[in-house]
Short mmCIF file of C-alpha atoms and ligand atoms in Angstrom, two decimals:
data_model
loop_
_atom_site.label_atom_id
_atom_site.label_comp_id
_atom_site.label_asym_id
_atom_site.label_seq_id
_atom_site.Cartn_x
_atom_site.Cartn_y
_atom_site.Cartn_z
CA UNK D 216 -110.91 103.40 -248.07
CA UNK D 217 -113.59 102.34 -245.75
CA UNK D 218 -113.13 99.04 -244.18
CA UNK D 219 -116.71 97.03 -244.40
CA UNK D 220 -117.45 93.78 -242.82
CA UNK D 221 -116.34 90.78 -244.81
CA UNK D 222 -118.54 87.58 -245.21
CA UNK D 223 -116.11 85.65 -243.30
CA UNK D 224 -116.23 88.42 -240.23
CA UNK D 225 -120.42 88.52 -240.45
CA UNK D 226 -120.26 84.50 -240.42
CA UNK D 227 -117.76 84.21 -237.57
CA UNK D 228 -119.57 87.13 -235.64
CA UNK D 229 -123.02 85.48 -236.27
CA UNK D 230 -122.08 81.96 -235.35
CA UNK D 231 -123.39 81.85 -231.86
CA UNK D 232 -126.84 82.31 -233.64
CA UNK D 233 -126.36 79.39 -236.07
CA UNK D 234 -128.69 76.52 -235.02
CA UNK D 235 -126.32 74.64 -234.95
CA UNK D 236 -123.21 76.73 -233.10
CA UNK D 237 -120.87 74.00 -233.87
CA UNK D 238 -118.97 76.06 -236.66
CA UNK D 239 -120.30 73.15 -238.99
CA UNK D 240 -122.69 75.88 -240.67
CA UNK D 241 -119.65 78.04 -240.87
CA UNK D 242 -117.68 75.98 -242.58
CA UNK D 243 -120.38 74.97 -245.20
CA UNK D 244 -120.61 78.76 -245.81
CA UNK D 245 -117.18 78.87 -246.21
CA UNK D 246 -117.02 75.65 -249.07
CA UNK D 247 -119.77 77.56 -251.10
CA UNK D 248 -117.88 81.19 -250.74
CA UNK D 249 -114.97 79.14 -252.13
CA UNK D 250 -116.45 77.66 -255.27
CA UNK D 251 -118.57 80.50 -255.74
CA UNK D 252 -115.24 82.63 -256.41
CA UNK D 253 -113.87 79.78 -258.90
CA UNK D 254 -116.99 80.21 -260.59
CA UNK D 255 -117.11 84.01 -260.59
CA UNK D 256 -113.61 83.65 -262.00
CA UNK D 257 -114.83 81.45 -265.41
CA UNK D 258 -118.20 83.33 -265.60
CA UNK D 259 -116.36 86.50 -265.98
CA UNK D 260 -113.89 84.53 -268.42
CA UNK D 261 -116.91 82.90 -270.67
CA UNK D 262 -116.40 85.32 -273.53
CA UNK D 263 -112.76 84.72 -273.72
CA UNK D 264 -112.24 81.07 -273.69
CA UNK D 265 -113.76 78.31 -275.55
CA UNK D 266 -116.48 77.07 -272.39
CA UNK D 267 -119.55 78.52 -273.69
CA UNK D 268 -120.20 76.09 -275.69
CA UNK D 269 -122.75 73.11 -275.29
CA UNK D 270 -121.18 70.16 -273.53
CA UNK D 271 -123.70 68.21 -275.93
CA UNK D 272 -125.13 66.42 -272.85
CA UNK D 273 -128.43 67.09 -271.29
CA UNK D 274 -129.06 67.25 -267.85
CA UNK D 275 -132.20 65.12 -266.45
CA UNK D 276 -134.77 67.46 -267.62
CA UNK D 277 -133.95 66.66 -270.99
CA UNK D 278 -132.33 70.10 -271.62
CA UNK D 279 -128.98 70.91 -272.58
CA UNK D 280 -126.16 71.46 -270.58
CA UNK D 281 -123.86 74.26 -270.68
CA UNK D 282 -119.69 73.72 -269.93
CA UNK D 283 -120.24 76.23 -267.42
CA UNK D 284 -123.29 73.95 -265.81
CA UNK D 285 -121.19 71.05 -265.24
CA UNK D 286 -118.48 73.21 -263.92
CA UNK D 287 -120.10 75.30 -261.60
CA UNK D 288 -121.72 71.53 -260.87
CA UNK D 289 -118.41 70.02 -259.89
CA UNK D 290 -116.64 72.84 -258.08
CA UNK D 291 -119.62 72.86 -255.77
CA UNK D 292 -119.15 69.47 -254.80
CA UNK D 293 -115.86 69.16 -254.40
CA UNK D 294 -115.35 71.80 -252.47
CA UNK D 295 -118.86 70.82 -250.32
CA UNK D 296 -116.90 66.95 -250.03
CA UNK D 297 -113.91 68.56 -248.83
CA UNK D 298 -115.08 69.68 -245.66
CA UNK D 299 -116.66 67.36 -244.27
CA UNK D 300 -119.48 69.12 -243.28
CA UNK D 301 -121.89 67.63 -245.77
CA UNK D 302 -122.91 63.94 -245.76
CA UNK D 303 -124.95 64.59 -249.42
CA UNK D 304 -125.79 67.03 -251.73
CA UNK D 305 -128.56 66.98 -254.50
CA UNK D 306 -128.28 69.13 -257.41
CA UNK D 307 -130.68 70.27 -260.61
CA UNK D 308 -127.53 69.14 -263.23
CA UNK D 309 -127.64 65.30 -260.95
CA UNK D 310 -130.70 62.48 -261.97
CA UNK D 311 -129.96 61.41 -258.66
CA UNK D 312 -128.88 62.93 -255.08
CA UNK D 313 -124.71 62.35 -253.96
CA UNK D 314 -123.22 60.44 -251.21
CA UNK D 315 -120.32 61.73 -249.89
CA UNK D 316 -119.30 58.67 -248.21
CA UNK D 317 -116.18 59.50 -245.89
CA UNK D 318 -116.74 58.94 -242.00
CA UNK D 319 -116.11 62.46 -241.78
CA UNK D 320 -119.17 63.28 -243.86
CA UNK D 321 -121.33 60.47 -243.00
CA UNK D 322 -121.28 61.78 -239.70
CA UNK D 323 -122.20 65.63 -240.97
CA UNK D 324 -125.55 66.36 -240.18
CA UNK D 325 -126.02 68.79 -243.41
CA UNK D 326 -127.50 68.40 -246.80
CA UNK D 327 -127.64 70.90 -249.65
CA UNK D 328 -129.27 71.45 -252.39
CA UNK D 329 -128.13 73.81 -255.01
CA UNK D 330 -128.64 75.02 -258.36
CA UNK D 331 -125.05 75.48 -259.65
CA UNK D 332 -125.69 77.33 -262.33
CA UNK D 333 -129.44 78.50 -262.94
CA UNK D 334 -130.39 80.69 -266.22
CA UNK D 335 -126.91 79.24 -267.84
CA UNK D 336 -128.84 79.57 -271.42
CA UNK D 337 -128.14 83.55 -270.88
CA UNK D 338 -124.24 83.10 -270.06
CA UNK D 339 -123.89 83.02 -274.38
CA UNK D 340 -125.42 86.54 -274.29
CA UNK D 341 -123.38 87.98 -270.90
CA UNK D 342 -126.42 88.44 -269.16
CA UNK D 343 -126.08 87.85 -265.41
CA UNK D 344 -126.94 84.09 -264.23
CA UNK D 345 -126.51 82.72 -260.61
CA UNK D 346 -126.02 79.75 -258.41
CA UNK D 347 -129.07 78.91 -255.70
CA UNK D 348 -128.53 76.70 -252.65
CA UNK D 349 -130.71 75.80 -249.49
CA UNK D 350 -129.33 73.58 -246.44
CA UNK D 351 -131.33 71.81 -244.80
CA UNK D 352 -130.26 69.20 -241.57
CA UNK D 353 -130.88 65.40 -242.49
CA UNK D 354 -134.04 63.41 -241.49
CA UNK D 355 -131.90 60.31 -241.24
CA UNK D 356 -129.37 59.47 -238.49
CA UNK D 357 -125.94 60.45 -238.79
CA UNK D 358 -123.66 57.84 -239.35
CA UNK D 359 -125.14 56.16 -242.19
CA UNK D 360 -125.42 57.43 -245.74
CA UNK D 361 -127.78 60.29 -246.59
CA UNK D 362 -131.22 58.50 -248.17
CA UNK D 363 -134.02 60.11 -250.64
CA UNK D 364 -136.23 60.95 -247.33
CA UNK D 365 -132.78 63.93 -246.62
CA UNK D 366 -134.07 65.88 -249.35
CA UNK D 367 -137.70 65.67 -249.76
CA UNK D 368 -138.53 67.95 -246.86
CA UNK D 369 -140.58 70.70 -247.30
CA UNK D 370 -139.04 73.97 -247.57
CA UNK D 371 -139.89 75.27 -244.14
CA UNK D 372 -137.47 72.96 -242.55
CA UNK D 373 -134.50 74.81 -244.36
CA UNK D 374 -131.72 75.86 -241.67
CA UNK D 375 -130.39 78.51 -244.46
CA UNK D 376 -130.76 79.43 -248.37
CA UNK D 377 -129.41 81.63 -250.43
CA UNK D 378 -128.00 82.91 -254.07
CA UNK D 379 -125.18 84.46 -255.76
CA UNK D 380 -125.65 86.59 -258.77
CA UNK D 381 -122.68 86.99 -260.82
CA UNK D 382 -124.20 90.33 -262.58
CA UNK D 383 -121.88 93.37 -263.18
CA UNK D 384 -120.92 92.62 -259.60
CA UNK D 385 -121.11 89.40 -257.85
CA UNK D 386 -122.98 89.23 -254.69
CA UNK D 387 -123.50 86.83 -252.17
CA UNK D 388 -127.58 86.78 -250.64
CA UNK D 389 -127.92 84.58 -247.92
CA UNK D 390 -130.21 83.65 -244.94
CA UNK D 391 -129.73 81.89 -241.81
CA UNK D 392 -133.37 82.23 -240.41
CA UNK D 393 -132.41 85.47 -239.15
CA UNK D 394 -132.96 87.77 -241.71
CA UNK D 395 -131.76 88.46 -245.44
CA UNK D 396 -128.33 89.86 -245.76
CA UNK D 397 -126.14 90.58 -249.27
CA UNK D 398 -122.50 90.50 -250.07
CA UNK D 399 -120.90 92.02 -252.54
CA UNK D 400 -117.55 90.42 -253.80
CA UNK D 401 -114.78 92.69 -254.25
CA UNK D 402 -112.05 90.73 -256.57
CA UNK D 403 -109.34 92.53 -256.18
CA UNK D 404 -108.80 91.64 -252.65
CA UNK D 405 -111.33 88.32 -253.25
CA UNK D 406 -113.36 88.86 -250.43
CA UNK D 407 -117.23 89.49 -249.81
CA UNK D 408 -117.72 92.46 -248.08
CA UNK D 409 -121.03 93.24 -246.42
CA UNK D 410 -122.88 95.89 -248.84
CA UNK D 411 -126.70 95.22 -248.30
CA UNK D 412 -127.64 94.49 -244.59
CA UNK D 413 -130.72 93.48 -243.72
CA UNK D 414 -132.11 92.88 -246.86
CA UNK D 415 -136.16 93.81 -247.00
CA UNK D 416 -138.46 93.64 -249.82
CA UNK D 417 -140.16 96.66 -250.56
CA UNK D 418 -144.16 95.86 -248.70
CA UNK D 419 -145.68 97.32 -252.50
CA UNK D 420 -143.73 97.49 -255.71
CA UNK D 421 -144.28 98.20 -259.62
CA UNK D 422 -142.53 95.53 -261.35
CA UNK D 423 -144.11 92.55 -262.62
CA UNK D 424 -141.86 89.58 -264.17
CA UNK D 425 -143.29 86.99 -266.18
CA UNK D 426 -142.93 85.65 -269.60
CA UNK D 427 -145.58 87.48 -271.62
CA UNK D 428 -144.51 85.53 -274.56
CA UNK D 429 -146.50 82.69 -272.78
CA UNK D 430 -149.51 84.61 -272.44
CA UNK D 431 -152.64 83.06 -274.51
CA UNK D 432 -151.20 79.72 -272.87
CA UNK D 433 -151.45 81.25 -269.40
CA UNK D 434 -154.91 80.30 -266.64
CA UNK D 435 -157.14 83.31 -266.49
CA UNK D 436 -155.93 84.51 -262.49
CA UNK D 437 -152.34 85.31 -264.18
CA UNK D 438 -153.84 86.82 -267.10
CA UNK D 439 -156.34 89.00 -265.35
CA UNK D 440 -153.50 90.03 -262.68
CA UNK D 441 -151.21 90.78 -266.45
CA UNK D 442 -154.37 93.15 -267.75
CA UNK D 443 -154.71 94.41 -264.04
CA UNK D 444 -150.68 95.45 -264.15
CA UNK D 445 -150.73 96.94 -267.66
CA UNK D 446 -154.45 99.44 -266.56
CA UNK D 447 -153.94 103.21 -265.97
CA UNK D 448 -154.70 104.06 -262.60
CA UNK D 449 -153.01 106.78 -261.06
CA UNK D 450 -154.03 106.05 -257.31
CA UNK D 451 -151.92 102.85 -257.80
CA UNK D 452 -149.28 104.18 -259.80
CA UNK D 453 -150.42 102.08 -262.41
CA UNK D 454 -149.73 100.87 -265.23
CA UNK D 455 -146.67 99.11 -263.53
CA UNK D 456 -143.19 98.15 -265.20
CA UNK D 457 -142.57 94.53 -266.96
CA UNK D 458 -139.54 93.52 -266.77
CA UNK D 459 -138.04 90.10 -267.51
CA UNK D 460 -134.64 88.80 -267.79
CA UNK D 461 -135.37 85.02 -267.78
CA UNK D 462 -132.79 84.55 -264.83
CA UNK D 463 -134.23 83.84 -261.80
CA UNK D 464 -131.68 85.26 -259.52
CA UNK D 465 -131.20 88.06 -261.49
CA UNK D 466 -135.17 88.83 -261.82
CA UNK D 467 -135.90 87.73 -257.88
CA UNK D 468 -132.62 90.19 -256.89
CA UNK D 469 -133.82 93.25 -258.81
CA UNK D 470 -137.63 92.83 -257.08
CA UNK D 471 -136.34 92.40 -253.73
CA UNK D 472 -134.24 95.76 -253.83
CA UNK D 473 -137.09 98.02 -256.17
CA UNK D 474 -140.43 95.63 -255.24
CA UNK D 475 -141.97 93.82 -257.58
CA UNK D 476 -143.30 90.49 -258.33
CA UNK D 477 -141.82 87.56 -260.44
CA UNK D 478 -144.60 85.05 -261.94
CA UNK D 479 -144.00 81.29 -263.55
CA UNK D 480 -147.54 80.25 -263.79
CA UNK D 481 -148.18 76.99 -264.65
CA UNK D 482 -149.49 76.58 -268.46
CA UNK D 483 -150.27 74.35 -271.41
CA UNK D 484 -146.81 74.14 -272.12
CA UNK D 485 -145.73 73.24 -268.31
CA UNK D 486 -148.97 71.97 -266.60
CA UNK D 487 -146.82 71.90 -263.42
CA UNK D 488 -144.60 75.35 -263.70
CA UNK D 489 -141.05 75.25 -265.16
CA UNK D 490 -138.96 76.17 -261.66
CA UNK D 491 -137.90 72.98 -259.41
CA UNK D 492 -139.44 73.40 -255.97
CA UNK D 493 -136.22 71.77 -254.56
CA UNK D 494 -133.36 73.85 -256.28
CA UNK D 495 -134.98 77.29 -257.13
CA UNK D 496 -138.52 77.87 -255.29
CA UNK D 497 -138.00 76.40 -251.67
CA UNK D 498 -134.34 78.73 -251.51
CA UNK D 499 -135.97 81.77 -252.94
CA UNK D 500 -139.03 81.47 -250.89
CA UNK D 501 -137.10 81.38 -247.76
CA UNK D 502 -135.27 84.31 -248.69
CA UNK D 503 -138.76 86.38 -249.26
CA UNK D 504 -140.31 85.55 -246.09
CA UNK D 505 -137.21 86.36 -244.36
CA UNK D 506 -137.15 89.60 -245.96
CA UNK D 507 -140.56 90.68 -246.25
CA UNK D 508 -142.15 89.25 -249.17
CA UNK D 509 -144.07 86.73 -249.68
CA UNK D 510 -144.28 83.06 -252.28
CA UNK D 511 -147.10 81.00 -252.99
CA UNK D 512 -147.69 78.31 -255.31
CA UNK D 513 -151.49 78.61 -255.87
CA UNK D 514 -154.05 80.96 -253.67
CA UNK D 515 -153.56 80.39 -250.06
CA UNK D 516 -150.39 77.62 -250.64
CA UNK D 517 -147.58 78.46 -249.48
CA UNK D 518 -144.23 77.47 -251.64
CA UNK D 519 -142.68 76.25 -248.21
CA UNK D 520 -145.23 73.98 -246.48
CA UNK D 521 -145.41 72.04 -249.83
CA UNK D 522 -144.11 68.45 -249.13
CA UNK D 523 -141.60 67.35 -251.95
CA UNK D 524 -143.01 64.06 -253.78
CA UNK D 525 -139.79 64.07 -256.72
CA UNK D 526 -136.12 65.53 -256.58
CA UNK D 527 -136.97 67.37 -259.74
CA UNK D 528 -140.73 68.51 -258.88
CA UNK D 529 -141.64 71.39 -260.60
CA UNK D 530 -144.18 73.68 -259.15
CA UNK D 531 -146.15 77.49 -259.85
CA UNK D 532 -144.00 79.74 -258.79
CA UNK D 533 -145.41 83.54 -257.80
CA UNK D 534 -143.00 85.35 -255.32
CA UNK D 535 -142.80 89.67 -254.23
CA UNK D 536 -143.53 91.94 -252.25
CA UNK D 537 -146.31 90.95 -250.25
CA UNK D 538 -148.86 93.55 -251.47
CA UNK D 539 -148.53 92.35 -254.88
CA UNK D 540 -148.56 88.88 -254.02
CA UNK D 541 -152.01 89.64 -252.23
CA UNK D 542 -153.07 91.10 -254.87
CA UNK D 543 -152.14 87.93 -257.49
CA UNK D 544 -153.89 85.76 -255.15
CA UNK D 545 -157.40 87.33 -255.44
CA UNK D 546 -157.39 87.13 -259.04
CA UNK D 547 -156.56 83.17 -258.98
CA UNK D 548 -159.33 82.92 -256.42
CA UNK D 549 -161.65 84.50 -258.42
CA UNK D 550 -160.40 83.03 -261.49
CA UNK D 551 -158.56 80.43 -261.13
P1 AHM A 116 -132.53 76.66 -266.00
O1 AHM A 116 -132.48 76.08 -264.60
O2 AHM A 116 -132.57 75.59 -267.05
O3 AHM A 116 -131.47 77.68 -266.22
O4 AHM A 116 -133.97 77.33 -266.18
C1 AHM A 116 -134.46 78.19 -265.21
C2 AHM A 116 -134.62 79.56 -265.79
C3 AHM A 116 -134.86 80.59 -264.72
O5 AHM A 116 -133.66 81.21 -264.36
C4 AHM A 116 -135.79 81.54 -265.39
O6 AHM A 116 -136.60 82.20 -264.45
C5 AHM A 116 -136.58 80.68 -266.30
O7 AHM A 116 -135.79 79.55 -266.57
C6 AHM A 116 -136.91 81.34 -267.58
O8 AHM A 116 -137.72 80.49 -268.34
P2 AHM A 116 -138.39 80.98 -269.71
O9 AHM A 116 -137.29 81.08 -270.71
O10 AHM A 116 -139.37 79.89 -270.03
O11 AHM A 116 -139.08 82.28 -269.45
MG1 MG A 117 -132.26 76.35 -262.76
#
C-alpha cells in the first residue's frame, strides 16, 4: 500500500509557514481534526440510531435544529476549549458568540467561527452535509475575554478556513493562506491522508448551482445569467449542467474539482440571501480565491472586503470559477 502524507505530517511539515509559527495554529487544526472524526463517526451512524430526529428546538434563525446540529455543535467546542488555543468561538447553532474563559484561553490569540453542521436538513435523506470553519486572530488584546468586535471582521482578515464534507468519503479542505489543499479520511486507520494537493478551481466550468425552484422570485441579472446557462451554443459548450444538492459544501466541493458556479441570489423570499456571511460565505470565499475562483456578493463586491454589521448577517452569495463568475457579473450590471 502506498504510504501518503497524513494531515497531521502536512500540518507539522507546514508549520514554519503558519503566521503564527507558534504551533498554536497546529493545535487548533488538530481540535477540529478531532471532533470532525466524532462527527464522521455519528453521521455515518444517523440511519441506525435514533439521532435524526428533530431536537424540537430551533436555532436563532428560527429554524429547526437537528440532534446531529447540536452535536456536531458541542463536540466542536469542547474539543476547541480543550486546547487552549481558542479564547472564543461563534457558531451558526449559538444566538450569541462563546467565551472560553480559562487563563489558558484568554490568553489564545484565536477565534473561530464554524458551521458545525451546515445542510443538516439532508442528513434524513443520507445525502452528504458538512461542517465549515474560518479562524481568524482577535482584534482585542489577549488577556481579557474575546468581545463582539473578535468576530465582525471582514473576511479578508481570515488566517485560515476550511470544510469537511462527510460524502461517501469524508474529506478534510483547508487553507492556510497558502493555497487550497484536501484530505481524505481513511477510517480504518482514522487518519487524513493527503489525496487532493493543491486544490485549483477549474478557470471555466459547466455547472451552474442554484435553486431554480426560486426562479420567478429571483432579480433579472440571475435570471438572465439562468436563460444564458440553459442557450445552445456550441462555441461555449453550452447549454451547461444544473446541478443542485442544497448542501453547500457538497455543491461548492463538486464545482471546485469539475468548475462550475454555485448561486444564492438574494430574492423576495430572502431580500438579503439565505447563507451567513460569517459561518458559510467568508470560509468558502477564502477557499476560492486561494484556489482560483472567485466570490462576490453583488457586481464588483467582493464577499471578503464586506465588513460584518450582525453575527448572523446574511448576504448574496455567487462563488466559481472565475470565468463564470465574470460572466454572472455582467448580467447583474446590466440588469441588476
Ligand atoms: P443550513 O445552514 O440551515 O443547513 O442552511 C444552509 C443550506 C446550504 O447548505 C444550502 O446551500 C442551502 O441551505 C440550500 O437552501 P435552499 O433549500 O433554500 O435551496
Ligand atoms: Mg449552514
Amino acid at each position: 500500500m502506498e504510504i501518503t502524507t497524513t494531515l497531521g505530517e502536512f500540518i507539522v511539515a507546514r508549520q514554519s509557514e503558519y503566521p503564527d509559527a507558534s504551533g498554536e495554529l497546529s493545535a487548533l487544526f488538530s481540535a477540529i481534526r478531532l471532533a470532525s472524526k466524532i462527527v464522521h463517526r455519528e453521521v455515518n451512524k444517523a440511519g441506525l440510531a435514533d439521532i435524526s430526529d428533530s431536537v424540537g428546538s430551533k436555532n436563532v434563525q428560527g429554524e429547526e435544529q437537528k440532534k446531529l446540529d447540536v452535536y456536531a455543535n458541542e463536540k466542536f467546542k469542547m474539543a476547541l476549549a480543550a486546547r487552549g488555543v481558542v479564547c472564543g468561538l461563534a457558531s451558526e447553532e449559538e444566538e450569541n458568540f462563546v467565551l472560553f474563559e480559562e487563563a489558558l484561553n484568554m490568553n489564545a490569540k484565536y477565534v473561530v467561527l464554524i458551521d458545525p453542521l451546515d445542510g443538516s436538513s439532508n442528513i434524513d435523506v443520507n445525502v452528504s452535509v458538512g461542517t465549515i470553519f474560518s479562524i481568524y486572530r482577535r482584534a482585542s488584546p489577549t488577556g481579557q475575554p474575546v468581545v463582539k468586535k473578535d468576530f465582525l471582521q471582514p473576511g479578508n482578515n481570515q488566517v485560515a478556513a476550511g470544510y469537511v464534507i462527510y460524502g461517501s468519503s469524508t474529506m478534510m479542505v483547508f487553507t492556510t493562506g497558502n493555497g487550497v489543499n484536501g484530505f481524505t479520511y481513511d477510517p480504518s486507520l482514522g487518519v487524513y491522508c493527503l489525496s487532493h494537493p493543491n486544490m485549483q478551481f477549474p478557470d471555466h466550468g459547466r455547472i451552474y448551482s442554484i435553486n431554480e425552484g426560486n426562479y420567478i422570485r429571483f432579480r433579472g441579472g440571475v435570471k438572465k445569467f439562468i436563460k444564458y446557462c440553459q442557450e445552445e451554443d456550441p462555441e461555449t459548450q453550452r447549454p451547461y449542467t444544473s446541478r443542485y444538492i442544497g448542501s453547500l459544501v457538497s455543491d461548492f466541493h463538486r464545482n471546485l474539482i469539475k468548475g462550475g458556479i454555485f448561486l444564492y441570489p438574494a430574492s423576495s423570499q430572502y431580500p438579503e440571501g439565505k447563507l451567513r456571511l460569517l459561518y458559510e460565505c467568508n470560509p468558502m470565499a477564502f477557499l476560492a480565491e486561494q484556489a482560483g475562483g472567485r466570490a462576490i456578493v453583488s457586481e464588483s463586491k467582493s464577499v471578503l472586503d464586506l465588513v460584518p454589521t450582525q453575527m448572523h448577517q446574511r448576504v448574496p452569495f455567487f462563488v466559481g470559477s472565475r470565468a463564470l463568475v465574470d460572466k454572472l457579473e455582467g448580467f447583474l450590471h446590466d440588469y441588476g
